[in-house]
Structures are given as structure tokens and as C-alpha cells.
CSV table of C-alpha atoms in Angstrom, one decimal:
chain,number,residue,atom,x,y,z
D,1,MET,CA,93.5,88.4,24.8
D,2,SER,CA,95.1,91.3,22.9
D,3,TYR,CA,98.7,92.1,23.7
D,4,ASP,CA,100.7,95.3,23.3
D,5,ARG,CA,103.6,94.5,20.9
D,6,ASN,CA,105.8,97.4,21.9
D,7,PRO,CA,108.8,96.6,24.0
D,8,PRO,CA,109.5,98.5,27.3
D,9,VAL,CA,112.5,100.8,27.6
D,10,ALA,CA,115.5,98.6,28.3
D,11,SER,CA,117.6,99.4,31.3
D,12,LEU,CA,120.3,98.2,33.7
D,13,ILE,CA,119.2,97.6,37.3
D,14,ILE,CA,121.9,98.4,39.9
D,15,GLY,CA,120.5,98.6,43.4
D,16,GLU,CA,117.7,101.1,43.2
D,17,ARG,CA,119.0,102.7,40.1
D,18,GLU,CA,117.6,102.1,36.6
D,19,LEU,CA,120.1,103.1,33.9
D,20,THR,CA,119.2,103.5,30.3
D,21,GLN,CA,122.8,103.8,29.2
D,22,GLY,CA,125.9,101.6,29.8
D,23,SER,CA,129.6,101.8,28.9
D,24,GLY,CA,129.4,98.6,26.9
D,25,GLY,CA,127.5,100.3,24.1
D,26,VAL,CA,124.1,99.1,22.7
D,27,PHE,CA,122.7,96.0,21.2
D,28,ALA,CA,120.2,96.4,18.3
D,29,HIS,CA,117.4,94.1,19.2
D,30,ILE,CA,115.7,92.5,16.2
D,31,ASN,CA,112.3,91.0,16.6
D,32,PRO,CA,112.8,87.3,15.5
D,33,ALA,CA,109.2,87.1,14.3
D,34,ASN,CA,109.5,89.8,11.6
D,35,GLY,CA,113.2,90.7,11.3
D,36,GLU,CA,112.5,94.3,12.3
D,37,HIS,CA,114.6,96.5,14.7
D,38,GLN,CA,112.5,97.1,17.8
D,39,ALA,CA,114.8,98.3,20.6
D,40,GLU,CA,118.2,99.5,21.6
D,41,ILE,CA,119.5,97.5,24.6
D,42,PRO,CA,122.0,99.3,26.8
D,43,LEU,CA,125.0,97.1,27.6
D,44,ALA,CA,126.9,97.1,30.8
D,45,GLY,CA,130.7,97.3,30.6
D,46,PRO,CA,133.2,96.7,33.4
D,47,ALA,CA,132.3,100.0,35.0
D,48,GLU,CA,128.7,99.0,35.6
D,49,VAL,CA,129.7,95.5,36.7
D,50,HIS,CA,131.9,97.1,39.4
D,51,GLN,CA,129.0,99.3,40.5
D,52,ALA,CA,126.6,96.3,40.7
D,53,VAL,CA,129.1,94.1,42.6
D,54,ALA,CA,129.6,97.0,45.0
D,55,ALA,CA,125.8,97.4,45.5
D,56,ALA,CA,125.5,93.6,46.0
D,57,SER,CA,128.4,93.5,48.5
D,58,HIS,CA,126.8,96.3,50.5
D,59,ALA,CA,123.4,94.6,50.4
D,60,PHE,CA,124.9,91.3,51.4
D,61,GLU,CA,125.7,92.6,54.9
D,62,ILE,CA,122.0,93.4,55.3
D,63,TRP,CA,120.5,90.4,53.6
D,64,ARG,CA,122.7,87.8,55.3
D,65,ARG,CA,121.5,89.1,58.7
D,66,THR,CA,117.9,89.2,57.7
D,67,PRO,CA,116.2,86.4,59.6
D,68,GLY,CA,115.3,83.3,57.5
D,69,ALA,CA,111.6,83.8,58.3
D,70,GLN,CA,111.7,87.3,56.9
D,71,ARG,CA,113.6,86.2,53.8
D,72,ALA,CA,110.9,83.6,53.3
D,73,LEU,CA,108.1,86.2,53.7
D,74,LEU,CA,109.8,88.5,51.1
D,75,LEU,CA,110.5,85.6,48.6
D,76,ASN,CA,106.8,84.5,48.9
D,77,ARG,CA,105.8,88.1,48.2
D,78,PHE,CA,108.1,88.1,45.2
D,79,ALA,CA,106.5,84.9,44.0
D,80,ASP,CA,103.1,86.5,44.3
D,81,LEU,CA,104.2,89.4,42.1
D,82,ILE,CA,105.6,87.0,39.5
D,83,GLN,CA,102.2,85.3,39.4
D,84,GLN,CA,100.4,88.6,39.2
D,85,HIS,CA,102.5,89.7,36.3
D,86,THR,CA,102.0,86.5,34.3
D,87,ASP,CA,100.5,88.3,31.3
D,88,GLU,CA,103.3,90.8,31.1
D,89,PHE,CA,105.9,88.1,31.2
D,90,ILE,CA,104.0,86.2,28.5
D,91,ARG,CA,104.0,89.5,26.4
D,92,LEU,CA,107.7,90.1,26.9
D,93,ALA,CA,108.6,86.5,26.0
D,94,ALA,CA,106.8,86.9,22.7
D,95,ILE,CA,108.5,90.2,22.0
D,96,GLU,CA,112.1,89.3,22.9
D,97,GLY,CA,112.4,85.7,22.0
D,98,GLY,CA,109.4,84.9,19.8
D,99,THR,CA,107.8,82.5,22.4
D,100,PRO,CA,104.1,82.0,21.4
D,101,VAL,CA,101.6,83.4,23.9
D,102,THR,CA,99.9,80.0,23.9
D,103,ILE,CA,102.8,78.5,25.7
D,104,GLY,CA,104.4,81.6,27.3
D,105,ALA,CA,102.7,81.0,30.7
D,106,GLY,CA,105.3,78.2,31.4
D,107,GLY,CA,108.0,80.8,32.2
D,108,PRO,CA,106.1,82.7,34.9
D,109,ARG,CA,104.6,79.5,36.3
D,110,LEU,CA,108.0,77.9,36.8
D,111,GLY,CA,109.5,81.2,38.0
D,112,GLU,CA,106.8,81.5,40.7
D,113,GLU,CA,107.2,77.8,41.6
D,114,TRP,CA,110.9,77.9,42.1
D,115,THR,CA,110.8,81.2,44.0
D,116,ARG,CA,108.1,79.9,46.3
D,117,TYR,CA,109.8,76.5,46.8
D,118,TYR,CA,113.0,78.1,48.0
D,119,ALA,CA,111.1,80.6,50.1
D,120,GLY,CA,110.1,77.5,52.1
D,121,TRP,CA,113.8,76.7,52.7
D,122,ALA,CA,114.9,80.1,53.9
D,123,ASP,CA,114.1,79.5,57.5
D,124,LYS,CA,115.2,75.8,57.6
D,125,ILE,CA,118.9,76.1,56.9
D,126,ASP,CA,120.7,74.5,59.8
D,127,GLY,CA,124.0,73.0,60.7
D,128,GLN,CA,124.9,69.7,62.4
D,129,VAL,CA,126.6,68.7,65.6
D,130,VAL,CA,129.2,66.2,64.5
D,131,SER,CA,130.9,65.5,67.9
D,132,MET,CA,129.7,66.1,71.5
D,133,PRO,CA,130.5,65.1,75.1
D,134,PRO,CA,131.9,62.8,76.3
D,135,ALA,CA,134.3,63.4,73.5
D,136,GLU,CA,137.1,66.0,74.2
D,137,GLU,CA,135.6,68.6,71.9
D,138,LEU,CA,132.2,69.8,70.8
D,139,ILE,CA,132.2,70.2,67.1
D,140,TYR,CA,129.4,71.7,65.0
D,141,THR,CA,128.9,73.1,61.5
D,142,ARG,CA,127.6,76.6,60.5
D,143,PRO,CA,126.0,76.9,57.1
D,144,GLU,CA,126.9,80.3,55.7
D,145,PRO,CA,126.1,82.1,52.4
D,146,TYR,CA,129.0,82.7,49.9
D,147,GLY,CA,128.3,86.4,49.4
D,148,VAL,CA,127.9,87.9,45.9
D,149,ILE,CA,127.0,85.3,43.2
D,150,GLY,CA,127.6,86.0,39.5
D,151,ILE,CA,124.8,84.6,37.4
D,152,ILE,CA,125.1,84.3,33.6
D,153,ILE,CA,122.1,83.0,31.7
D,154,THR,CA,121.3,82.4,28.1
D,155,TRP,CA,118.3,83.6,26.0
D,156,ASN,CA,115.9,80.6,26.0
D,157,GLY,CA,113.5,80.6,29.0
D,158,PRO,CA,115.2,83.5,30.9
D,159,LEU,CA,112.6,83.6,33.6
D,160,ILE,CA,112.9,79.9,34.2
D,161,SER,CA,116.7,80.3,34.6
D,162,LEU,CA,116.2,83.2,37.0
D,163,GLY,CA,113.9,81.2,39.2
D,164,MET,CA,116.3,78.3,39.2
D,165,LYS,CA,119.3,80.4,40.2
D,166,VAL,CA,118.2,83.5,42.0
D,167,ALA,CA,115.7,82.0,44.3
D,168,PRO,CA,118.0,79.5,46.0
D,169,ALA,CA,120.8,82.0,46.2
D,170,LEU,CA,118.6,84.5,47.9
D,171,ALA,CA,117.0,81.9,50.2
D,172,ALA,CA,120.5,81.0,51.4
D,173,GLY,CA,121.4,84.7,52.2
D,174,ASN,CA,123.4,85.6,49.1
D,175,THR,CA,123.1,88.5,46.8
D,176,VAL,CA,123.3,88.3,43.0
D,177,VAL,CA,124.5,90.1,39.9
D,178,VAL,CA,122.7,88.7,36.9
D,179,LYS,CA,123.9,89.0,33.3
D,180,PRO,CA,121.1,88.0,31.0
D,181,ALA,CA,121.6,87.5,27.3
D,182,GLU,CA,121.2,90.8,25.4
D,183,GLN,CA,118.7,89.0,23.1
D,184,THR,CA,116.3,88.6,26.1
D,185,PRO,CA,116.8,91.4,28.6
D,186,PHE,CA,113.1,92.4,29.2
D,187,ALA,CA,112.0,89.5,31.4
D,188,ALA,CA,115.1,89.8,33.6
D,189,GLN,CA,114.6,93.6,33.9
D,190,LEU,CA,111.0,93.1,35.1
D,191,PHE,CA,112.1,90.3,37.5
D,192,ALA,CA,114.6,92.7,39.2
D,193,LYS,CA,111.9,95.4,39.5
D,194,LEU,CA,109.5,93.0,41.1
D,195,ALA,CA,112.1,92.0,43.6
D,196,LEU,CA,112.4,95.6,44.7
D,197,GLN,CA,108.6,95.9,44.8
D,198,ALA,CA,108.4,92.8,47.0
D,199,GLY,CA,110.6,94.6,49.6
D,200,ILE,CA,113.8,92.8,48.9
D,201,PRO,CA,116.5,95.3,49.7
D,202,PRO,CA,118.1,97.3,46.9
D,203,GLY,CA,121.3,95.6,45.7
D,204,VAL,CA,120.2,92.1,46.5
D,205,VAL,CA,119.2,91.6,42.9
D,206,ASN,CA,121.1,93.4,40.1
D,207,VAL,CA,120.5,92.9,36.4
D,208,LEU,CA,123.0,93.9,33.7
D,209,PRO,CA,122.7,92.9,30.1
D,210,GLY,CA,126.3,93.3,28.9
D,211,SER,CA,129.2,92.7,26.6
D,212,THR,CA,131.7,89.9,26.7
D,213,GLU,CA,133.9,92.3,28.7
D,214,ALA,CA,131.1,92.7,31.2
D,215,ALA,CA,130.9,88.9,31.7
D,216,GLN,CA,134.6,88.6,32.1
D,217,ALA,CA,134.6,91.5,34.6
D,218,LEU,CA,131.8,89.8,36.6
D,219,ILE,CA,133.6,86.4,36.7
D,220,GLY,CA,136.9,87.9,37.5
D,221,HIS,CA,135.7,90.4,40.2
D,222,PRO,CA,137.3,89.4,43.6
D,223,ASP,CA,134.1,90.0,45.4
D,224,VAL,CA,132.1,87.6,43.3
D,225,GLN,CA,132.4,84.4,45.3
D,226,LYS,CA,130.8,81.9,42.9
D,227,VAL,CA,129.6,81.8,39.3
D,228,THR,CA,126.5,79.9,38.0
D,229,PHE,CA,126.0,79.6,34.2
D,230,THR,CA,123.3,78.3,31.9
D,231,GLY,CA,124.3,78.1,28.2
D,232,GLY,CA,126.5,76.0,25.9
D,233,PRO,CA,129.8,74.1,26.3
D,234,ILE,CA,131.8,76.5,24.2
D,235,THR,CA,131.1,79.5,26.5
D,236,ALA,CA,131.3,77.2,29.6
D,237,ARG,CA,134.9,76.3,28.7
D,238,LYS,CA,135.8,80.0,28.6
D,239,ILE,CA,134.2,80.6,31.9
D,240,LEU,CA,135.9,77.6,33.4
D,241,HIS,CA,139.3,78.8,32.2
D,242,GLN,CA,138.8,82.1,33.9
D,243,CYS,CA,137.4,80.5,37.1
D,244,ALA,CA,140.3,78.0,37.2
D,245,ASP,CA,142.9,80.8,37.4
D,246,LEU,CA,140.9,82.2,40.3
D,247,LEU,CA,140.0,78.9,42.0
D,248,LYS,CA,136.4,80.1,41.9
D,249,PRO,CA,133.6,77.5,42.2
D,250,THR,CA,131.0,77.2,39.4
D,251,VAL,CA,127.7,75.5,38.5
D,252,LEU,CA,127.2,74.7,34.8
D,253,GLU,CA,123.8,73.9,33.3
D,254,LEU,CA,124.7,73.2,29.7
D,255,GLY,CA,123.2,71.5,26.7
D,256,GLY,CA,121.7,68.1,26.0
D,257,LYS,CA,120.9,65.5,23.3
D,258,SER,CA,118.3,63.7,25.4
D,259,ALA,CA,117.0,60.3,24.2
D,260,ASN,CA,113.3,59.4,24.3
D,261,ILE,CA,113.3,55.6,24.4
D,262,VAL,CA,110.0,54.0,23.2
D,263,PHE,CA,109.3,50.3,23.7
D,264,ASP,CA,106.6,48.4,21.8
D,265,ASP,CA,104.2,48.2,24.8
D,266,ALA,CA,104.0,52.0,25.0
D,267,ASP,CA,100.9,54.0,24.0
D,268,VAL,CA,101.9,55.1,20.4
D,269,ALA,CA,99.3,57.9,20.2
D,270,PHE,CA,100.4,59.4,23.6
D,271,VAL,CA,104.1,59.1,22.8
D,272,ALA,CA,103.6,60.7,19.3
D,273,GLN,CA,101.9,63.7,20.9
D,274,MET,CA,104.6,64.0,23.6
D,275,ALA,CA,107.5,63.4,21.3
D,276,ALA,CA,106.3,66.0,18.7
D,277,PHE,CA,105.6,68.8,21.1
D,278,TRP,CA,108.6,68.3,23.4
D,279,SER,CA,111.1,68.0,20.6
D,280,VAL,CA,110.1,70.5,17.8
D,281,GLY,CA,107.1,72.3,19.2
D,282,LEU,CA,108.1,73.7,22.6
D,283,LEU,CA,110.2,76.8,22.1
D,284,SER,CA,110.8,75.7,18.5
D,285,GLY,CA,113.2,73.0,19.9
D,286,GLN,CA,115.3,75.5,21.7
D,287,GLY,CA,115.6,73.8,25.1
D,288,CYS,CA,118.4,72.0,26.8
D,289,GLU,CA,116.6,69.0,28.1
D,290,LEU,CA,114.1,68.4,25.2
D,291,PRO,CA,114.0,64.8,23.9
D,292,THR,CA,115.5,65.5,20.5
D,293,ARG,CA,116.4,61.8,19.8
D,294,LEU,CA,113.5,59.4,19.5
D,295,LEU,CA,114.7,55.8,19.9
D,296,VAL,CA,112.0,53.3,18.9
D,297,GLN,CA,111.8,49.5,19.2
D,298,ASP,CA,111.8,47.6,15.9
D,299,SER,CA,108.3,46.3,15.9
D,300,ILE,CA,106.7,49.8,16.1
D,301,TYR,CA,109.4,51.8,14.4
D,302,GLU,CA,107.5,52.7,11.2
D,303,GLN,CA,104.2,53.2,13.0
D,304,MET,CA,105.8,55.6,15.4
D,305,ILE,CA,107.5,57.6,12.6
D,306,GLU,CA,104.1,57.9,10.8
D,307,ALA,CA,102.4,59.0,14.0
D,308,VAL,CA,104.9,61.6,15.0
D,309,ALA,CA,105.1,63.1,11.5
D,310,ALA,CA,101.3,63.4,11.5
D,311,VAL,CA,101.3,65.3,14.8
D,312,VAL,CA,104.2,67.6,13.8
D,313,GLY,CA,102.6,68.3,10.4
D,314,HIS,CA,99.6,69.8,12.2
D,315,LEU,CA,101.5,72.0,14.7
D,316,PRO,CA,100.7,75.6,13.6
D,317,MET,CA,103.6,77.9,12.9
D,318,GLY,CA,103.2,81.6,12.9
D,319,ASP,CA,103.1,85.0,14.7
D,320,PRO,CA,103.8,84.5,18.4
D,321,PHE,CA,100.9,86.7,19.3
D,322,GLU,CA,98.3,84.6,17.4
D,323,ALA,CA,96.3,82.4,19.7
D,324,SER,CA,96.6,79.4,17.3
D,325,THR,CA,100.4,79.5,17.1
D,326,ILE,CA,102.5,76.6,18.7
D,327,ILE,CA,105.8,77.0,16.8
D,328,GLY,CA,107.3,80.4,16.7
D,329,PRO,CA,110.6,81.7,15.3
D,330,VAL,CA,114.1,80.7,16.4
D,331,ILE,CA,116.0,83.4,18.2
D,332,ASN,CA,117.9,85.1,15.4
D,333,GLU,CA,119.3,84.9,11.9
D,334,ALA,CA,122.5,83.2,13.1
D,335,ALA,CA,120.5,80.4,14.7
D,336,CYS,CA,118.4,80.1,11.6
D,337,SER,CA,121.5,79.7,9.4
D,338,ARG,CA,123.2,77.3,11.8
D,339,ILE,CA,120.1,75.0,12.1
D,340,LEU,CA,119.5,74.9,8.3
D,341,GLY,CA,123.2,74.1,7.8
D,342,MET,CA,122.9,71.1,10.1
D,343,VAL,CA,119.7,70.0,8.4
D,344,GLU,CA,121.2,70.2,5.0
D,345,ARG,CA,124.2,68.2,6.0
D,346,ALA,CA,122.0,65.5,7.5
D,347,ARG,CA,119.9,65.5,4.3
D,348,THR,CA,123.0,64.9,2.2
D,349,SER,CA,124.6,62.3,4.5
D,350,GLY,CA,122.1,59.6,3.8
D,351,ALA,CA,119.5,60.1,6.6
D,352,ARG,CA,115.9,59.5,5.6
D,353,VAL,CA,114.0,62.8,5.4
D,354,VAL,CA,110.5,62.3,6.9
D,355,LEU,CA,109.7,66.0,7.1
D,356,GLY,CA,112.1,68.4,5.4
D,357,GLY,CA,113.4,71.4,7.3
D,358,GLU,CA,113.5,74.6,5.3
D,359,ARG,CA,113.0,78.2,6.0
D,360,ALA,CA,109.4,79.3,6.1
D,361,GLY,CA,108.2,81.5,3.2
D,362,GLY,CA,105.1,83.6,2.6
D,363,ASP,CA,104.0,85.8,5.4
D,364,LEU,CA,106.8,84.4,7.6
D,365,ALA,CA,109.7,84.9,5.2
D,366,GLN,CA,111.0,88.0,7.0
D,367,GLY,CA,111.2,86.2,10.4
D,368,CYS,CA,113.5,83.5,11.7
D,369,TYR,CA,111.2,80.6,11.0
D,370,VAL,CA,112.5,77.1,10.4
D,371,ARG,CA,110.0,74.5,9.5
D,372,PRO,CA,110.3,71.3,11.7
D,373,SER,CA,112.6,68.6,10.4
D,374,ILE,CA,112.3,64.8,11.1
D,375,PHE,CA,115.1,62.4,10.1
D,376,ALA,CA,114.8,58.6,10.4
D,377,ASP,CA,117.4,55.9,9.9
D,378,VAL,CA,120.1,58.2,11.3
D,379,ASP,CA,123.7,57.0,11.9
D,380,ALA,CA,124.4,57.2,15.6
D,381,SER,CA,127.8,58.7,14.9
D,382,SER,CA,126.5,61.5,12.6
D,383,GLU,CA,126.6,65.2,13.4
D,384,ILE,CA,122.8,65.4,13.7
D,385,SER,CA,122.9,62.5,16.3
D,386,GLN,CA,125.8,63.7,18.3
D,387,GLN,CA,125.5,67.5,18.4
D,388,GLU,CA,122.8,69.7,20.0
D,389,VAL,CA,120.9,71.4,17.3
D,390,PHE,CA,118.8,73.8,19.5
D,391,GLY,CA,116.1,74.1,16.9
D,392,PRO,CA,113.1,72.2,15.6
D,393,VAL,CA,114.8,69.0,14.5
D,394,LEU,CA,114.0,65.4,15.7
D,395,VAL,CA,116.2,62.4,15.0
D,396,ILE,CA,114.6,58.9,15.0
D,397,GLN,CA,116.6,55.7,15.4
D,398,ARG,CA,115.6,52.1,15.9
D,399,PHE,CA,116.7,49.5,18.5
D,400,LYS,CA,116.1,45.8,19.1
D,401,ASP,CA,116.4,45.4,22.9
D,402,GLU,CA,117.2,47.1,26.2
D,403,ALA,CA,120.9,46.7,25.8
D,404,GLU,CA,120.9,48.4,22.4
D,405,ALA,CA,118.6,51.2,23.6
D,406,ILE,CA,120.9,52.0,26.5
D,407,ALA,CA,124.0,52.0,24.2
D,408,LEU,CA,122.3,54.3,21.7
D,409,ALA,CA,121.0,56.6,24.5
D,410,ASN,CA,124.5,56.8,26.0
D,411,SER,CA,126.3,57.3,22.7
D,412,THR,CA,126.7,61.1,22.9
D,413,GLY,CA,128.9,63.3,25.1
D,414,TYR,CA,125.9,64.8,26.7
D,415,GLY,CA,124.1,63.6,29.9
D,416,LEU,CA,121.3,65.9,30.9
D,417,GLY,CA,118.0,64.1,30.5
D,418,GLY,CA,116.5,60.7,29.4
D,419,TYR,CA,113.0,59.7,28.7
D,420,ILE,CA,111.5,56.1,28.9
D,421,GLN,CA,108.1,55.0,27.5
D,422,THR,CA,107.0,51.6,28.7
D,423,HIS,CA,104.3,50.0,30.8
D,424,ASP,CA,106.9,47.5,32.2
D,425,LEU,CA,108.1,49.2,35.4
D,426,GLY,CA,110.9,46.7,36.0
D,427,ARG,CA,112.2,47.6,32.5
D,428,ALA,CA,111.8,51.3,33.3
D,429,ASN,CA,113.8,51.0,36.4
D,430,ARG,CA,116.6,48.9,34.7
D,431,LEU,CA,116.9,51.6,32.0
D,432,ALA,CA,116.8,54.4,34.5
D,433,ALA,CA,119.8,52.8,36.2
D,434,GLY,CA,121.6,52.3,32.9
D,435,LEU,CA,121.2,55.8,31.5
D,436,LYS,CA,124.2,58.2,31.9
D,437,THR,CA,122.1,61.3,32.6
D,438,GLY,CA,121.3,63.6,35.5
D,439,TYR,CA,117.5,63.2,35.1
D,440,VAL,CA,115.2,60.4,33.8
D,441,HIS,CA,111.6,60.9,33.0
D,442,ILE,CA,109.3,57.8,32.8
D,443,ASN,CA,106.0,57.9,30.8
D,444,GLY,CA,105.6,61.6,30.5
D,445,THR,CA,106.7,63.1,33.8
D,446,ARG,CA,107.2,66.8,33.7
D,447,ASN,CA,110.4,68.7,33.3
D,448,ILE,CA,112.3,70.7,36.0
D,449,PRO,CA,110.0,70.7,39.0
D,450,ALA,CA,111.5,72.9,41.8
D,451,CYS,CA,111.6,70.1,44.4
D,452,ALA,CA,113.9,67.8,42.4
D,453,PRO,CA,117.6,68.1,41.7
D,454,PHE,CA,118.4,69.0,38.1
D,455,GLY,CA,121.8,68.9,36.4
D,456,GLY,CA,123.9,66.9,34.0
D,457,LEU,CA,127.0,64.9,33.2
D,458,GLY,CA,129.7,65.3,30.7
D,459,LEU,CA,129.0,68.1,28.1
D,460,SER,CA,125.8,68.8,30.0
D,461,GLY,CA,127.8,70.4,32.9
D,462,TYR,CA,127.9,69.8,36.6
D,463,GLY,CA,126.3,71.0,39.8
D,464,LYS,CA,122.6,70.9,40.8
D,465,GLU,CA,119.6,73.2,40.5
D,466,GLY,CA,116.5,72.2,42.4
D,467,GLY,CA,115.7,70.5,45.6
D,468,ARG,CA,117.9,70.7,48.7
D,469,PRO,CA,121.0,70.1,46.5
D,470,GLY,CA,120.2,73.3,44.6
D,471,LEU,CA,120.2,75.2,47.9
D,472,ASP,CA,123.4,73.6,49.0
D,473,GLU,CA,125.2,75.0,45.9
D,474,PHE,CA,124.9,78.5,47.6
D,475,ILE,CA,125.9,77.5,51.1
D,476,ARG,CA,129.4,76.7,52.4
D,477,LEU,CA,129.9,75.0,55.7
D,478,LYS,CA,132.1,76.3,58.5
D,479,THR,CA,133.2,73.9,61.2
D,480,VAL,CA,133.5,75.2,64.8
D,481,SER,CA,135.0,73.3,67.7
D,482,MET,CA,135.4,74.0,71.3
D,483,PRO,CA,136.5,72.2,74.4
D,484,ALA,CA,133.8,69.9,75.8
């Protein structure tokens, strides 16, 4: 399929209005695949945030009273439109973030899945009778939406984050003001337009790429009742400081340093394919729950290194719009420099270089391309083992037994995901119990299905997205009592 490589006109979506200018100035959008300036992104400032919150507050009085069955109908219609615009979302992901078109369908697929899943909950939100006659009082609970939710998302997989946050918030009767990253505004912009097209009332979904001041204004606005954030720990701490002063609840989905634990009874060929693609192939390693540490049992350690390196060495890197490309660019020059700096420090610290990470040259030299890096025999306390790289870098370490595998896996401050590869289900369950993570995948199960709670521990944040717990994040209970 041939894709148009020209970006749409960027805009802010406030209610029914589409603004091509904002008081926060403009962001010069650089195409990560070729280093060329391709768009001017209008940025919201505090003024537009106040307008969007006002629109969301007005819409809340309408949306909260919309019957659950009607909200379900509109959310399902919204999911239909996301699916129908799959090709456009794929195109936008390649333009704004360098996501190859060969894997770009994952965003709209998950966006649709999460929206449709929470559509199914919209008419099933009920309270509970907690005391009844012959007691002296009848006591029951009323589940109620918070009101306006402030949503701040980062640049990797924006449509996935929108599905994970917006869909449950809307299903519960809330309205939202979304601040997407200025690097990836186009998917969020189309998302908001499709919500209107589906018949969701104006002001229920507002989208504002914005400045730091805009984020602070959104978090601090008295009518924003809760904040949910996807990003890194550094920004999360700043958000928490501001929310703490306001006693405002938050959900934080942060980074990860997930371990992929491989025992000697695992299928080496299968694990090599999975480990290669899910660590350095998918999104060029720019994913929070990707298994970026490969822990391998002694007896198959060298065999696994050789197998993974062979797979990684054959993953095509190139233009995101080429049908053969698997690995695209990283998001920008700053990310490129940061990743290469970590790679160089790992190289000089004594880790064994299996595949060297360097910047791509030739036809790719003008883009933000980092060739995949694989390091073996890595010290568990080293920077490359402890810190999230968010780039195409895989660390391989050896272990002797279950106890050492668990200790290595739990040796970082993160606790988002864990992966176990073994045919011994008793062992798999023992390790699943021992891992300090919010999610455990055994033998290749898929990431972030909408029906399952997702969220981390420690530096990976807190709160849940997915399943009934993800809906409950956007509901607060009121207790009502009356004489029996």
C-alpha cells in the first residue's frame, strides 16, 4: 500500500472547536526518519487549558446523565470508527513517531479493543447494598464519576495510551482533557475528531498538545478531579509534587526494566524470535513493558546469545514507510544521543559486546537511527542493567537456578512486567509468585489485553489500567444510609 507522507494540519480540539493556534507557542516537528522539519504544532497554554476544562465541565453535566446503554452505544460506534481509520492511524504513526507501517496496526487494534471493552462496562456499573433490614439502617453505595479527568500521555504508542485511559473514563461517565506529547499530536487529534463523529457530545473529549505550563495548569485546575499519566519517573515526581499540594488522586503508568527469564527446557528458537522482536524490534525498543533484560540459565546461555543475535542481525532497519522495515528511528536527536551514551558507557564498563550499537549511516544517516545493541555478561548493578534505556538495547545475564533468577529479576527499582519461558508449569507459577511486578507473561502471552489489569510497582508507578480495576480508577463511591 502507498501512503501519503504529508502530515495533517495540527490543531487543538476544544469542544467542537478546532484551533490552529495556541498561546503556548509552536513546536517545530522534526521527522525522526529523515531529520527534516515537517510541521508546526500549535501548543496550548494556560488559556486554552482553562477553555478546555470549562468545555469538559459543561459536557460532564450532560455525559454523566447519559444512560449507560447510550454511552455503550456511542463508545462502540467510536470503536468502529477507530477500526475504519486503521490505515490513517498507521500513516500518522509513521509520520509523527517513525513507527514502521508493518507494525503500525497494533495501535489502532488496541485502541479499538480497549474502547470496545469499556463500552461493555458502561451499562454495568452498579453499587452494593451493605446493610439491610432487620438492621436499623439500610445502607447502600452509589458509584459516581469523578468529573473532569486530566490525561497526560507520552509519545510512544499514543493511540494505545488513549484507549487505555479515555475509554474507561468515558464509560464511567467522566469527561477528559488530554495533553498528548508535542512529538506525537496527530493520532490524538484524529482520535478526538472521531469521538465527535461517533456522536459523543462536544467537550467530552478535548485534546491539547501543550507546553509545560499547560500541563501544570491542567494538573492544578480546581475542576480537574483526577490526573492519569503515562511517562517516566522524573516527570511523574513533578506531577506528584503538584498533586500532593492539592490532595489530588493520580494514576501513574511509568517505565520498566522487565526481565525475560529463560530456563533450559524452553524452546530456544521460539524464545530467540520473541526476545529479539520484543526487546529491540518493536518500536525500536521504545516501550515500557518490553523485556529488555534476558536472563538465561547456564546450560543454554551461549546458545541463546547466538540465537538472539542471529535474529536481531536480520531485522531490517529503514524507512518507516517501506514494507520490509521492522526497526524504525527513535523519536528524536535527544533520544538518539542519550541511548548512544548509555551504550558507550556499557561498552567501556566491561560488558561483552555481542552486537555493537552505533548510529546508522548511509541512507539513514540523517534520521535518528540507532542500530540494535546486545550486551552479555552484564553486571547486575551497572547502569545498563538498572536504568530504562528506551531504545534498541538488550542486556543478557546468566543464572543457575530459580532463586538466582528471581533475585536478578527483582534487582531493579522497576516492577512493571516479567516474562517466564519454561515448560514446567509448577516452576512458572513459583516464579510468577516470586516476581515483584504488576504483570507476568508465561511462554509468550501477549501484552496489555484490555480485559486484564495492567500497572506496576516501585519506579513503574501505581494504579491500574485494564479490566474492572481500570474502570474503578474513574469511579468514586458514595455511601447512602436511611432508617430501615
